[in-house]
Short mmCIF file of C-alpha atoms in Angstrom, two decimals:
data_model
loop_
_atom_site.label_atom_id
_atom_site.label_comp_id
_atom_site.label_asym_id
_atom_site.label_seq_id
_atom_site.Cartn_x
_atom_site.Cartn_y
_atom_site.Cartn_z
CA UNK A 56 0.00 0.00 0.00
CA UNK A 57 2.96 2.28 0.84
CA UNK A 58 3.93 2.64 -3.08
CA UNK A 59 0.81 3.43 -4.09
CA UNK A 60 1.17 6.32 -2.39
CA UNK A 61 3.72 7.25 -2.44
CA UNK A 62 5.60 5.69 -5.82
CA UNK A 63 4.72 5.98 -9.26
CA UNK A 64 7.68 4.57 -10.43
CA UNK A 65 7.60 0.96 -8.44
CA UNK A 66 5.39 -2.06 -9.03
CA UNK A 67 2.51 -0.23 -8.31
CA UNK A 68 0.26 1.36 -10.65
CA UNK A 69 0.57 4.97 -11.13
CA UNK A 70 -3.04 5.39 -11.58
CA UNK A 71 -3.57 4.15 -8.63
CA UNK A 72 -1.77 6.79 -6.84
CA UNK A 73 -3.53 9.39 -8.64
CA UNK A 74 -7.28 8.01 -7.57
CA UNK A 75 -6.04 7.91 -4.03
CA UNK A 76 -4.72 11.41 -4.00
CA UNK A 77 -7.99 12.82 -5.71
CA UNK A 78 -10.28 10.68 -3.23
CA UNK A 79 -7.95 12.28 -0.39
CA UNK A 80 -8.32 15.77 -1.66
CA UNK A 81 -12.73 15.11 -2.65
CA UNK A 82 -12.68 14.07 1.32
CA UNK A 83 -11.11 17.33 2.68
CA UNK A 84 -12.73 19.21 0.42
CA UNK A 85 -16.39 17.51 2.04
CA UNK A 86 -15.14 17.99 5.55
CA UNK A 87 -13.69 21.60 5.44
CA UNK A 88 -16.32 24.19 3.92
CA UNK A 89 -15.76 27.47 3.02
CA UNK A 90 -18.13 28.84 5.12
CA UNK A 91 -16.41 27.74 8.12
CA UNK A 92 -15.72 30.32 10.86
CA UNK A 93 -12.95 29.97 12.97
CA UNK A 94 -11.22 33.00 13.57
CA UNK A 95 -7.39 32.89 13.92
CA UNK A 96 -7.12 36.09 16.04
CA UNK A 97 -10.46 35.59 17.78
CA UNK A 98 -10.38 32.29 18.21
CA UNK A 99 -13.14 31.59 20.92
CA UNK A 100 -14.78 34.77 19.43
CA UNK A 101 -18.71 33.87 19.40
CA UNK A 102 -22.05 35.09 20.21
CA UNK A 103 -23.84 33.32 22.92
CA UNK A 104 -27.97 33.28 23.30
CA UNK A 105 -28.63 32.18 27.20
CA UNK A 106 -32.49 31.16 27.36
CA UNK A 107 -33.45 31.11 30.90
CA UNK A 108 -36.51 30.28 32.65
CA UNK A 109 -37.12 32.33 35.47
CA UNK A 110 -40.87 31.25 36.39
CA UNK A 111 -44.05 28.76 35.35
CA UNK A 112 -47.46 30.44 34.00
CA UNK A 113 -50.57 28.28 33.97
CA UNK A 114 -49.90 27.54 30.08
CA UNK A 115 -45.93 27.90 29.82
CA UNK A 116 -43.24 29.84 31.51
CA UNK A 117 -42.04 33.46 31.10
CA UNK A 118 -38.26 33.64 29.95
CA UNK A 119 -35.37 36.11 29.86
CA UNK A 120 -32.75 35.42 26.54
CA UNK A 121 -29.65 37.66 26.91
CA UNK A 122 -27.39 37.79 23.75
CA UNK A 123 -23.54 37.83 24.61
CA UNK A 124 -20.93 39.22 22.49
CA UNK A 125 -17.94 37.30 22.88
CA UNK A 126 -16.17 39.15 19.87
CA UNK A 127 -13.21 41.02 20.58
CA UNK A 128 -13.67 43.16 17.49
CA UNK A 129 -16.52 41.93 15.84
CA UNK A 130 -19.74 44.25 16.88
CA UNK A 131 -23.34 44.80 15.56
CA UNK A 132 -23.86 48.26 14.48
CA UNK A 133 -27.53 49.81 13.29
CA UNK A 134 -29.97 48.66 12.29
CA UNK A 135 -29.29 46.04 14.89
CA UNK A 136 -29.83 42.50 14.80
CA UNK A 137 -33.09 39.91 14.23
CA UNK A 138 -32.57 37.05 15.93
CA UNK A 139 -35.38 34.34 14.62
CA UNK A 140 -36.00 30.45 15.77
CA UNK A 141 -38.73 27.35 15.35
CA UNK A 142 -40.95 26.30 17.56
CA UNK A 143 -40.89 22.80 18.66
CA UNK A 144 -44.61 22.67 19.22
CA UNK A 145 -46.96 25.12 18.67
CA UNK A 146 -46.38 27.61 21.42
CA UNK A 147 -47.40 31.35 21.33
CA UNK A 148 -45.74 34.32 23.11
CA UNK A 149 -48.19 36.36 24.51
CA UNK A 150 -45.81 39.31 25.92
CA UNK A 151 -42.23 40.93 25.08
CA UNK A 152 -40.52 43.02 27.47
CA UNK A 153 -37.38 44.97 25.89
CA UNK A 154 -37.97 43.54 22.38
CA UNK A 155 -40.97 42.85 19.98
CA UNK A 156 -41.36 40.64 17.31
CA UNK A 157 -41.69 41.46 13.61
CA UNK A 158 -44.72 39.96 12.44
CA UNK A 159 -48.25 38.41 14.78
CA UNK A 160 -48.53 35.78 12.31
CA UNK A 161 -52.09 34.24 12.46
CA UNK A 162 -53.84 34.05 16.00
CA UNK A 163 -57.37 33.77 14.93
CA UNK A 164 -57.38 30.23 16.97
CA UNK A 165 -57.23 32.79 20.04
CA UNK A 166 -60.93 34.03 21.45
CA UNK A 167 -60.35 37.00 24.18
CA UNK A 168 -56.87 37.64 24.78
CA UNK A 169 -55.11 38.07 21.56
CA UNK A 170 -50.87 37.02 21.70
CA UNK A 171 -48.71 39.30 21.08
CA UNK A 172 -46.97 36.30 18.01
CA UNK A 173 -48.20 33.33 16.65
CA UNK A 174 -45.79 32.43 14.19
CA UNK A 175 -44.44 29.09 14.20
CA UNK A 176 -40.97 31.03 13.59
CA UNK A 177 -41.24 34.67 15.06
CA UNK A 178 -38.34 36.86 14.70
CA UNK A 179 -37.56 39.62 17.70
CA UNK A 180 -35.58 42.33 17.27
CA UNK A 181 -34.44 44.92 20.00
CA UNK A 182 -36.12 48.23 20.74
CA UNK A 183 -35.25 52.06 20.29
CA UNK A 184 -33.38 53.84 22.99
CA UNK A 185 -36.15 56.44 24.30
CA UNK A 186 -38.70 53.38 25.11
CA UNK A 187 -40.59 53.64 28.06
CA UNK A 188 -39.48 52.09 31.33
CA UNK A 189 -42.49 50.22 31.70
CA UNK A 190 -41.56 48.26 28.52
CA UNK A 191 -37.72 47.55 29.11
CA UNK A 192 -35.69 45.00 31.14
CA UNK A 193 -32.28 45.65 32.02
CA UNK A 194 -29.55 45.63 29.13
CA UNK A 195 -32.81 45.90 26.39
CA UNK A 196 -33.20 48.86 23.94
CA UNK A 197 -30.42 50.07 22.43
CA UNK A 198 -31.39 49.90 18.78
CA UNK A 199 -29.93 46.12 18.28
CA UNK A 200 -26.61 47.26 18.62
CA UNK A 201 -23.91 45.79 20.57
CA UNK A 202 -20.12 46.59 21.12
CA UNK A 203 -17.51 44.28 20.59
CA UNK A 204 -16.22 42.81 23.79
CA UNK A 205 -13.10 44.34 23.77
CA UNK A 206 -14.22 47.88 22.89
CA UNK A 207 -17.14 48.10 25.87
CA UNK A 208 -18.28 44.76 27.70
CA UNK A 209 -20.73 46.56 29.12
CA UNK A 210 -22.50 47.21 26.18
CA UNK A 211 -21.87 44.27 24.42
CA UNK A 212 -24.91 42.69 26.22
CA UNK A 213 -28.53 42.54 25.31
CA UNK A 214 -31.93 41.12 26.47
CA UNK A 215 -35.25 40.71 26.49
CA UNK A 216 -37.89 38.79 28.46
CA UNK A 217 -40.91 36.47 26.57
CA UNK A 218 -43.75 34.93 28.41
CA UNK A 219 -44.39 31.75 26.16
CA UNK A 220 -47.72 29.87 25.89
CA UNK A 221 -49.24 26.46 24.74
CA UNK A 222 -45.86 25.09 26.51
CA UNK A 223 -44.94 22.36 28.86
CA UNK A 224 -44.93 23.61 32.71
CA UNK A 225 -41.83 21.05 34.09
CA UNK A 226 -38.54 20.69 32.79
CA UNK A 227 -39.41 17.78 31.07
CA UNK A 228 -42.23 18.97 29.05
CA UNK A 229 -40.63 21.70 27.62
CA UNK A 230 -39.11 21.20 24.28
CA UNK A 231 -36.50 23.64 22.92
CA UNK A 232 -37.08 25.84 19.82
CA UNK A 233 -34.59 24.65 16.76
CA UNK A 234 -33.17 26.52 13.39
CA UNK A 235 -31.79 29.91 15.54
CA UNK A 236 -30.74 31.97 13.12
CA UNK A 237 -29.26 35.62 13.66
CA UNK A 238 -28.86 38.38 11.10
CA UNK A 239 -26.56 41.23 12.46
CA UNK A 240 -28.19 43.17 10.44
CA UNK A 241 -27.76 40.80 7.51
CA UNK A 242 -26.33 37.16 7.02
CA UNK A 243 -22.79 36.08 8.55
CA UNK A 244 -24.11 34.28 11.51
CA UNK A 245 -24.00 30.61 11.81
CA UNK A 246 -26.27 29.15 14.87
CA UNK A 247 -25.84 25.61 16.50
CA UNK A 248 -28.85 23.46 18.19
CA UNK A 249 -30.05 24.62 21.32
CA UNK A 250 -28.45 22.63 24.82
CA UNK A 251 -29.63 22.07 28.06
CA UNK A 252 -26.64 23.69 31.02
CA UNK A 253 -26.53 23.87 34.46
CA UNK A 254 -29.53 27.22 35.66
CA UNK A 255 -27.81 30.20 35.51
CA UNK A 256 -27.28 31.55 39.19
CA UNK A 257 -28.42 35.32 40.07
CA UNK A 258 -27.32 37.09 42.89
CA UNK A 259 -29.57 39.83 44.01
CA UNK A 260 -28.83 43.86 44.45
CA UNK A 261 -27.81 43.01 48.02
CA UNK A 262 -25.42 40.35 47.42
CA UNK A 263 -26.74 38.31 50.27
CA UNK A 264 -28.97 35.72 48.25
CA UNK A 265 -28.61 33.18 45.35
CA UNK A 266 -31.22 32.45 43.49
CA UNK A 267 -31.35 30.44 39.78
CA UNK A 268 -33.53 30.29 36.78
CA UNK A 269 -35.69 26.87 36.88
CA UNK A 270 -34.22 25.76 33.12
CA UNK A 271 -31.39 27.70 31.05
CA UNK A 272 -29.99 26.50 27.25
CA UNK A 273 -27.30 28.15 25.63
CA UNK A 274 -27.04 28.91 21.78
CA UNK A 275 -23.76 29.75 20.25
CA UNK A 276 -23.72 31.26 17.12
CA UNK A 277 -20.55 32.13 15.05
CA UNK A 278 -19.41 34.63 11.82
CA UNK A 279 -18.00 33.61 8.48
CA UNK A 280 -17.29 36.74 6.32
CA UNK A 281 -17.91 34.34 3.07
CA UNK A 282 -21.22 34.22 4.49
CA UNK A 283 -21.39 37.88 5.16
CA UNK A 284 -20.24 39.13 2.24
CA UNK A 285 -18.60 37.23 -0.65
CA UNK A 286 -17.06 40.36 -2.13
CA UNK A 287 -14.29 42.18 -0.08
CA UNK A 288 -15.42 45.40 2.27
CA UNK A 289 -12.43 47.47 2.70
CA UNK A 290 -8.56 47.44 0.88
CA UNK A 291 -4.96 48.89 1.73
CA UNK A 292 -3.30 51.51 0.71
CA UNK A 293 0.47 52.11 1.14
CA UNK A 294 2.48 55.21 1.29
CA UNK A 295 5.87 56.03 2.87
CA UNK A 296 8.59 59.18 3.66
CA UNK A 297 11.52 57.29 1.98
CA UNK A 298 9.70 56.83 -1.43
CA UNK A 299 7.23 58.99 -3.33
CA UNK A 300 4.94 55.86 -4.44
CA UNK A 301 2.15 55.41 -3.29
CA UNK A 302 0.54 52.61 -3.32
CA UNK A 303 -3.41 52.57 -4.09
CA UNK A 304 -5.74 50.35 -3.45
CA UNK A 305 -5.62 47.57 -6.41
CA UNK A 306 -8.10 48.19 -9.38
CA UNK A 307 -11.70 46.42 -8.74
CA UNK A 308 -11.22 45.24 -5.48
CA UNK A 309 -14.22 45.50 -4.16
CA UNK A 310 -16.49 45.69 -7.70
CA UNK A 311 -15.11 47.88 -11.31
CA UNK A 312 -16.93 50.47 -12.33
CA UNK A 313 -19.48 49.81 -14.86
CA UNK A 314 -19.25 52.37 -17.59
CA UNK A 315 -22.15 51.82 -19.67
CA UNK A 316 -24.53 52.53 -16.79
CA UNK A 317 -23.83 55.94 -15.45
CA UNK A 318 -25.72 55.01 -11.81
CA UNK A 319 -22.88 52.05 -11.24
CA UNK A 320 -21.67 54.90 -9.05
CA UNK A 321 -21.92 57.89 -7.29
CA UNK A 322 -19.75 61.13 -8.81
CA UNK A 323 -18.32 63.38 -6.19
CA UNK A 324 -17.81 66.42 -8.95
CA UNK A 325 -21.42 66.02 -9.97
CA UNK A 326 -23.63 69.14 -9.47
CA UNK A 327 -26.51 67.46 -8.42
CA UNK A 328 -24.32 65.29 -5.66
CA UNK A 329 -26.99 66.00 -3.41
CA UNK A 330 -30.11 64.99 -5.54
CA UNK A 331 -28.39 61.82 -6.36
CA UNK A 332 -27.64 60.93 -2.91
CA UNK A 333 -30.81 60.46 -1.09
CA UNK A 334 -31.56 61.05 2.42
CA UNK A 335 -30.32 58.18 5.16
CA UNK A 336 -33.52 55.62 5.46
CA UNK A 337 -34.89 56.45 2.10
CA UNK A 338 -34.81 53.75 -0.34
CA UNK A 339 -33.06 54.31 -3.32
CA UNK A 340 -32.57 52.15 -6.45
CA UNK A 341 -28.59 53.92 -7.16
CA UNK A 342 -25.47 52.44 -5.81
CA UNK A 343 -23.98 54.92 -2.55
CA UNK A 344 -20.63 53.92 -3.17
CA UNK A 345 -18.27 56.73 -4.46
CA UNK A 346 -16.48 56.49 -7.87
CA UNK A 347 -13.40 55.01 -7.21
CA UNK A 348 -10.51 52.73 -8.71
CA UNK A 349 -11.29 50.09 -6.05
CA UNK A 350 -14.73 50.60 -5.57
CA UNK A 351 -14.71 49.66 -1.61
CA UNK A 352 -16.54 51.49 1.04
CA UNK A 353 -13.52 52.00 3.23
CA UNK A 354 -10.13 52.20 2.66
CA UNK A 355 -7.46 52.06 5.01
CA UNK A 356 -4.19 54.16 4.36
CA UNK A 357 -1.28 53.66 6.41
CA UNK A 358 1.99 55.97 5.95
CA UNK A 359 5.48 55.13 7.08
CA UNK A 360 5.81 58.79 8.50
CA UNK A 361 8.96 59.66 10.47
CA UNK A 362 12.25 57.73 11.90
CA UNK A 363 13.90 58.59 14.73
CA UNK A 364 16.82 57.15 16.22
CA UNK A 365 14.99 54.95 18.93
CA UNK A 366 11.78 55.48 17.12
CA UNK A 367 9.72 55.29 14.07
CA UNK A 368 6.07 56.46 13.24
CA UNK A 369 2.91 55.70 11.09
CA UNK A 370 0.28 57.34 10.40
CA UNK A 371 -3.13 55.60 9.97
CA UNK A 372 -6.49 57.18 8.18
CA UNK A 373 -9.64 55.40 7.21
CA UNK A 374 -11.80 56.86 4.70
CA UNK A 375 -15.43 56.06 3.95
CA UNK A 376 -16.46 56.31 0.34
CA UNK A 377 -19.98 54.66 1.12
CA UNK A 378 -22.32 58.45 0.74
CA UNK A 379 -25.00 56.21 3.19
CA UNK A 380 -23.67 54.72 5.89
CA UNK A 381 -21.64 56.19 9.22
CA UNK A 382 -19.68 53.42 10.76
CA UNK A 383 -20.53 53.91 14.60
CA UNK A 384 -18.05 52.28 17.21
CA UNK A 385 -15.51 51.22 14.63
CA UNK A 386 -12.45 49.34 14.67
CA UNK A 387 -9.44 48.33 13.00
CA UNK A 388 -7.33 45.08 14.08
CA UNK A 389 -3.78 45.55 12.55
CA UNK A 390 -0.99 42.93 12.45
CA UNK A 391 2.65 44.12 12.82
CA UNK A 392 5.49 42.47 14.40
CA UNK A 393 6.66 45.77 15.97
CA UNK A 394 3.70 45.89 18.01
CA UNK A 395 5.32 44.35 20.57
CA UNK A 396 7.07 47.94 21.25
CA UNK A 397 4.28 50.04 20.62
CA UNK A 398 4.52 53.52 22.52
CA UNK A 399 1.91 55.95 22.27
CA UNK A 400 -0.70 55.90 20.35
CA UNK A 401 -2.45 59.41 19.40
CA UNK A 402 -6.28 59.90 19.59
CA UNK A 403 -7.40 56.36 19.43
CA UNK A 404 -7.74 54.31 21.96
CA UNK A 405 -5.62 50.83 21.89
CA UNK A 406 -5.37 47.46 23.08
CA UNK A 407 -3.28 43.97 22.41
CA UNK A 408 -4.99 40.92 20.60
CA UNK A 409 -3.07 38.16 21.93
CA UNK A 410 -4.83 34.95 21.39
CA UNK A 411 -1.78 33.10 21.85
CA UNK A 412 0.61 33.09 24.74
CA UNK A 413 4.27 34.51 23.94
CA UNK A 414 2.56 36.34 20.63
CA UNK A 415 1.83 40.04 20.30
CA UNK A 416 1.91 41.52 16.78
CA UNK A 417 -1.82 42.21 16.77
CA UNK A 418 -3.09 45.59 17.70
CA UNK A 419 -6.45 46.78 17.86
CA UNK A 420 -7.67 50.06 17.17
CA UNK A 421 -11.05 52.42 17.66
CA UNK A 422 -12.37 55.71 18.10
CA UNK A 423 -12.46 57.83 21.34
CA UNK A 424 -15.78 58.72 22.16
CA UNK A 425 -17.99 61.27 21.15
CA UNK A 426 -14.84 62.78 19.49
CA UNK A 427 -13.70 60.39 16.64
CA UNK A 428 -15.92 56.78 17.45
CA UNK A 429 -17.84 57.78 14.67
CA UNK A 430 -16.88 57.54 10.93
CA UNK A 431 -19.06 59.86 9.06
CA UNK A 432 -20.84 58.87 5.76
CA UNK A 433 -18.22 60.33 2.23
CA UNK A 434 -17.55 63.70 1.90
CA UNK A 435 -15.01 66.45 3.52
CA UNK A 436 -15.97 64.40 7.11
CA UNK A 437 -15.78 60.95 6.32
CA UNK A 438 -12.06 60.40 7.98
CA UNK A 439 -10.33 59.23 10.65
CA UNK A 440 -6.86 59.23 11.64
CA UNK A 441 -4.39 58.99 14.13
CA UNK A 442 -0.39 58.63 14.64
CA UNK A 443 1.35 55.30 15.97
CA UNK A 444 4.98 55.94 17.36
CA UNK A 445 7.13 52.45 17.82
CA UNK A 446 10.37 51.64 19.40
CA UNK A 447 12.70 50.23 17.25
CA UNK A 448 13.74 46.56 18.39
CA UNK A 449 17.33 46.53 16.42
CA UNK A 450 17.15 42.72 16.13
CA UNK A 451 14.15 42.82 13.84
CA UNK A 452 13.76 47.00 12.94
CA UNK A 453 14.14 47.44 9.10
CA UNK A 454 12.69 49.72 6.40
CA UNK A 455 13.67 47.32 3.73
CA UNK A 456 11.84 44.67 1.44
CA UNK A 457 8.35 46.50 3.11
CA UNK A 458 9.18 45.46 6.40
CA UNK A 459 7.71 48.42 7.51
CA UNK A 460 4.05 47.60 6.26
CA UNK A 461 1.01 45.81 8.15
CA UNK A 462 0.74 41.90 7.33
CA UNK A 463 -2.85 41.94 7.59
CA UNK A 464 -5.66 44.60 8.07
CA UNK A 465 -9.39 44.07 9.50
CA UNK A 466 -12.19 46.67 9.52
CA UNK A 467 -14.87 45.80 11.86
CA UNK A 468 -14.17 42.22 11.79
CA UNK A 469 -13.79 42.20 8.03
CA UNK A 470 -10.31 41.38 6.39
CA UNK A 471 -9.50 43.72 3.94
CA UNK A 472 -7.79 43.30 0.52
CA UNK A 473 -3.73 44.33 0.85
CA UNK A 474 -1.90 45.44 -2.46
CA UNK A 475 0.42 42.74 -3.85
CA UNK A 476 4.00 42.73 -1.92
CA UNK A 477 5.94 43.41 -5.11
CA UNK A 478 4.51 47.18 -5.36
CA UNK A 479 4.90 48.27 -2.19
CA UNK A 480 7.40 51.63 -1.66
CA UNK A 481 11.02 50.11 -2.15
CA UNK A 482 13.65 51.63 0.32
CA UNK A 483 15.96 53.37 -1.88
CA UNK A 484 19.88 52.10 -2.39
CA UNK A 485 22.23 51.97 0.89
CA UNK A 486 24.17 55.05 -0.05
CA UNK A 487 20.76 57.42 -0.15
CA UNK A 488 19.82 55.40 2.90
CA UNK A 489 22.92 56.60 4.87
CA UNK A 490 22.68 59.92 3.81
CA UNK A 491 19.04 60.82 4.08
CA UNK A 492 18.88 60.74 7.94
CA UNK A 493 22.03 62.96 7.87
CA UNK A 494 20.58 65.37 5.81
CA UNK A 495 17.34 65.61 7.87
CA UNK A 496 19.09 65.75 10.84
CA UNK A 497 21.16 68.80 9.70
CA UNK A 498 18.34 70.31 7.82
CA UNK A 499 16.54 70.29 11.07
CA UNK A 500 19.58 71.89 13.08
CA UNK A 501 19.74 74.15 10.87
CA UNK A 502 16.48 75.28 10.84
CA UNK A 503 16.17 75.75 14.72
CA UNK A 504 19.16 78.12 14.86
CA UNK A 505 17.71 80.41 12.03
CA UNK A 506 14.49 80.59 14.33
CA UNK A 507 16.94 81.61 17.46
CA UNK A 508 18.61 84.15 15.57
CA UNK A 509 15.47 85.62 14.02
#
């Protein structure tokens, strides 16, 4: 068996070989899909549904389902999510507290008291902030966004409370809904079955009693960007102070431009800019994105700015070309091996993505709020930027072969498209490389003692 492997020169038939290695490859290929979504830098990154039952009703039980964001930079912005499910049997809900479902479905069986859904598969989503306190539970209302767990924990949790009917009243008539799905706010989310765990334990305001819900099942649900989108989101550009290329965004990255319809895209010289872009809400038959080369909503633009002689800097800014949408709570997930030595970092706020002990060459970055946590829609606002500063390790520090460039880039969760290594900004010969610091140095000398003697 060994040459058929592994020979195709022995005894054995070389066909042979070949139908093993394609039945090998046909059997990968069935076990690993595309869709899968594990996370290499968020690798226990998920969002988990906790169903508990706090109390029994004559006809069912009333329920409170949080939704936890386990993402370290993955977060649902507006308009919020929809989670949906099936109903085992044919239960009703009769009330939501913090939430409300999207349809009543048909509850002309019902004489009286009408439920609030009867659909054998109702879909909640979360209400507005501004609700009324008699309709919200704790954590409820925000809009159906959440943060990313690393950005604000405390807002990366929601809930809402159902009292269910036509149910079993005992923990062994109940039967768990199936099929969760989750849209955040569109596909990307990938739901398992429904499992029975040990009640969840609440401790109340006073901290001097335990008490625990009567039956709690967990959910997990994860995100595949193929799933999501299957055309990229965001791309790369590369620019740097020891070369004057710069380094776009590759051609039709995101989509191309289609030139024989003259609505593929939106034209920022055009007179009527604001007739053609229509109001946020409003739905519109044109494409928002802005004419571009790349086509992509948001590019990223990182600059090789400064060197120093302990020191180097970058300089990062994020442009959205999408006329539409602002980008609320943002982030950006870099990988560099110099972060290791980062130093400061200039009005955003920072923090290490180390999913792995010993490694630390991820970074991730985001907006301070309510002054730059919010990436406008395109036009003269739609920008953000800040400064990096790095100290140079000398066993690894180097400008050359592009060295000085990210590996990898993520906006909001979503890898974007780099431009090939061979056109990045080549560090000019050794001689100019010697002698470019020693001009700037003097340069700089210079200038200071014309300001002293002026």
């Amino acid at each position: 068996m060994e040459s058929v492997w592994f020979s195709t020169t022995g005894s054995a038939n070389p066909r042979c070989g070949f139908l093993a290695v394609l039945l090998l490859s046909l059997l990968l290929c069935s076990t690993f899909s595309s869709t899968e979504a594990y996370d290499a830098l968020d690798p226990t990154g998920n969002i988990t549904i906790k169903w508990d039952v706090i109390s029994w009703t004559p006809d069912g039980y009333i329920a409170v389902v949080t939704m936890y964001n386990f993402q370290q930079y993955r977060h649902i912005q507006a308009p919020g999510w929809i989670l949906g499910w099936t109903w085992a049997k044919k239960e009703v809900i009769w009330n939501v507290v913090g939430g409300q479902t999207t349809e009543q479905g048909d509850c002309s069986r019902f004489k009286g008291n009408i439920p609030h859904c009867c659909k054998k598969d109702p879909t909640v989503v979360d209400l507005l902030p501004g609700t009324p306190y008699n309709q919200q539970i704790a954590n409820c209302c925000t809009g159906g966004v959440l943060t990313s767990w690393a950005q604000d924990p405390e807002h990366a949790i929601t809930s809402f409370q159902l009292s269910v009917g036509s149910a079993g009243t005992t923990n062994k008539t109940v039967k768990l809904p199936r099929n969760f799905t989750l849209k955040a706010p569109g596909p990307g989310y990938t739901c398992g079955p429904a499992k029975i765990v040990k009640p969840t334990k609440f401790i109340t305001k006073d901290k001097r009693r335990t008490t625990q819900a009567l039956m709690t099942w967990n959910v997990t649900c994860t995100y595949s960007q193929f799933l999501a989108q299957k055309t990229p989101t965001c791309c790369v550009s590369l620019s740097s102070f020891y070369n004057s290329t710069i380094v776009n965004c590759p051609t039709c990255t995101c989509g191309c431009q289609n030139k024989t319809e003259p609505g593929s895209c939106v034209d920022p010289n055009s007179p009527h800019l604001a007739s053609v872009v229509s109001p946020p809400g409003k739905a519109i038959n044109t494409p928002l994105v802005r004419c571009t080369n790349h086509m992509c909503p948001i590019r990223v633009h990182w600059h090789v700015k400064l060197q120093y002689k302990e020191y180097w800097r970058i300089k990062i800014t994020i442009t959205n070309f999408n006329y539409m949408v602002n980008y609320s709570q943002w982030n950006l997930v870099v990988q560099h091996p110099n972060f290791d030595n980062v130093t400061q970092v200039f009005s955003f706020n920072y923090k290490p993505i180390t999913p792995y002990v010993g490694l630390n060459d991820t970074g991730m970055l985001w907006g301070v709020k309510f002054y730059n946590d919010l990436l406008t829609s395109a036009g003269p606002l739609g920008n953000v930027q800040s400064e990096l500063l790095f100290r140079k390790d000398k066993s690894t520090f180097t400008f050359d072969k592009g060295w000085a460039f990210p590996r990898r880039i993520y906006f909001n969760g979503d890898n974007c498209v780099m431009p090939p290594p061979d056109a990045y900004p080549w560090l000019p010969n050794a001689s100019s490389r010697l002698v470019f610091p020693l001009l700037s140095t003097f340069f700089g000398t210079l200038y200071c003692v014309v300001m002293l003697l002026t």
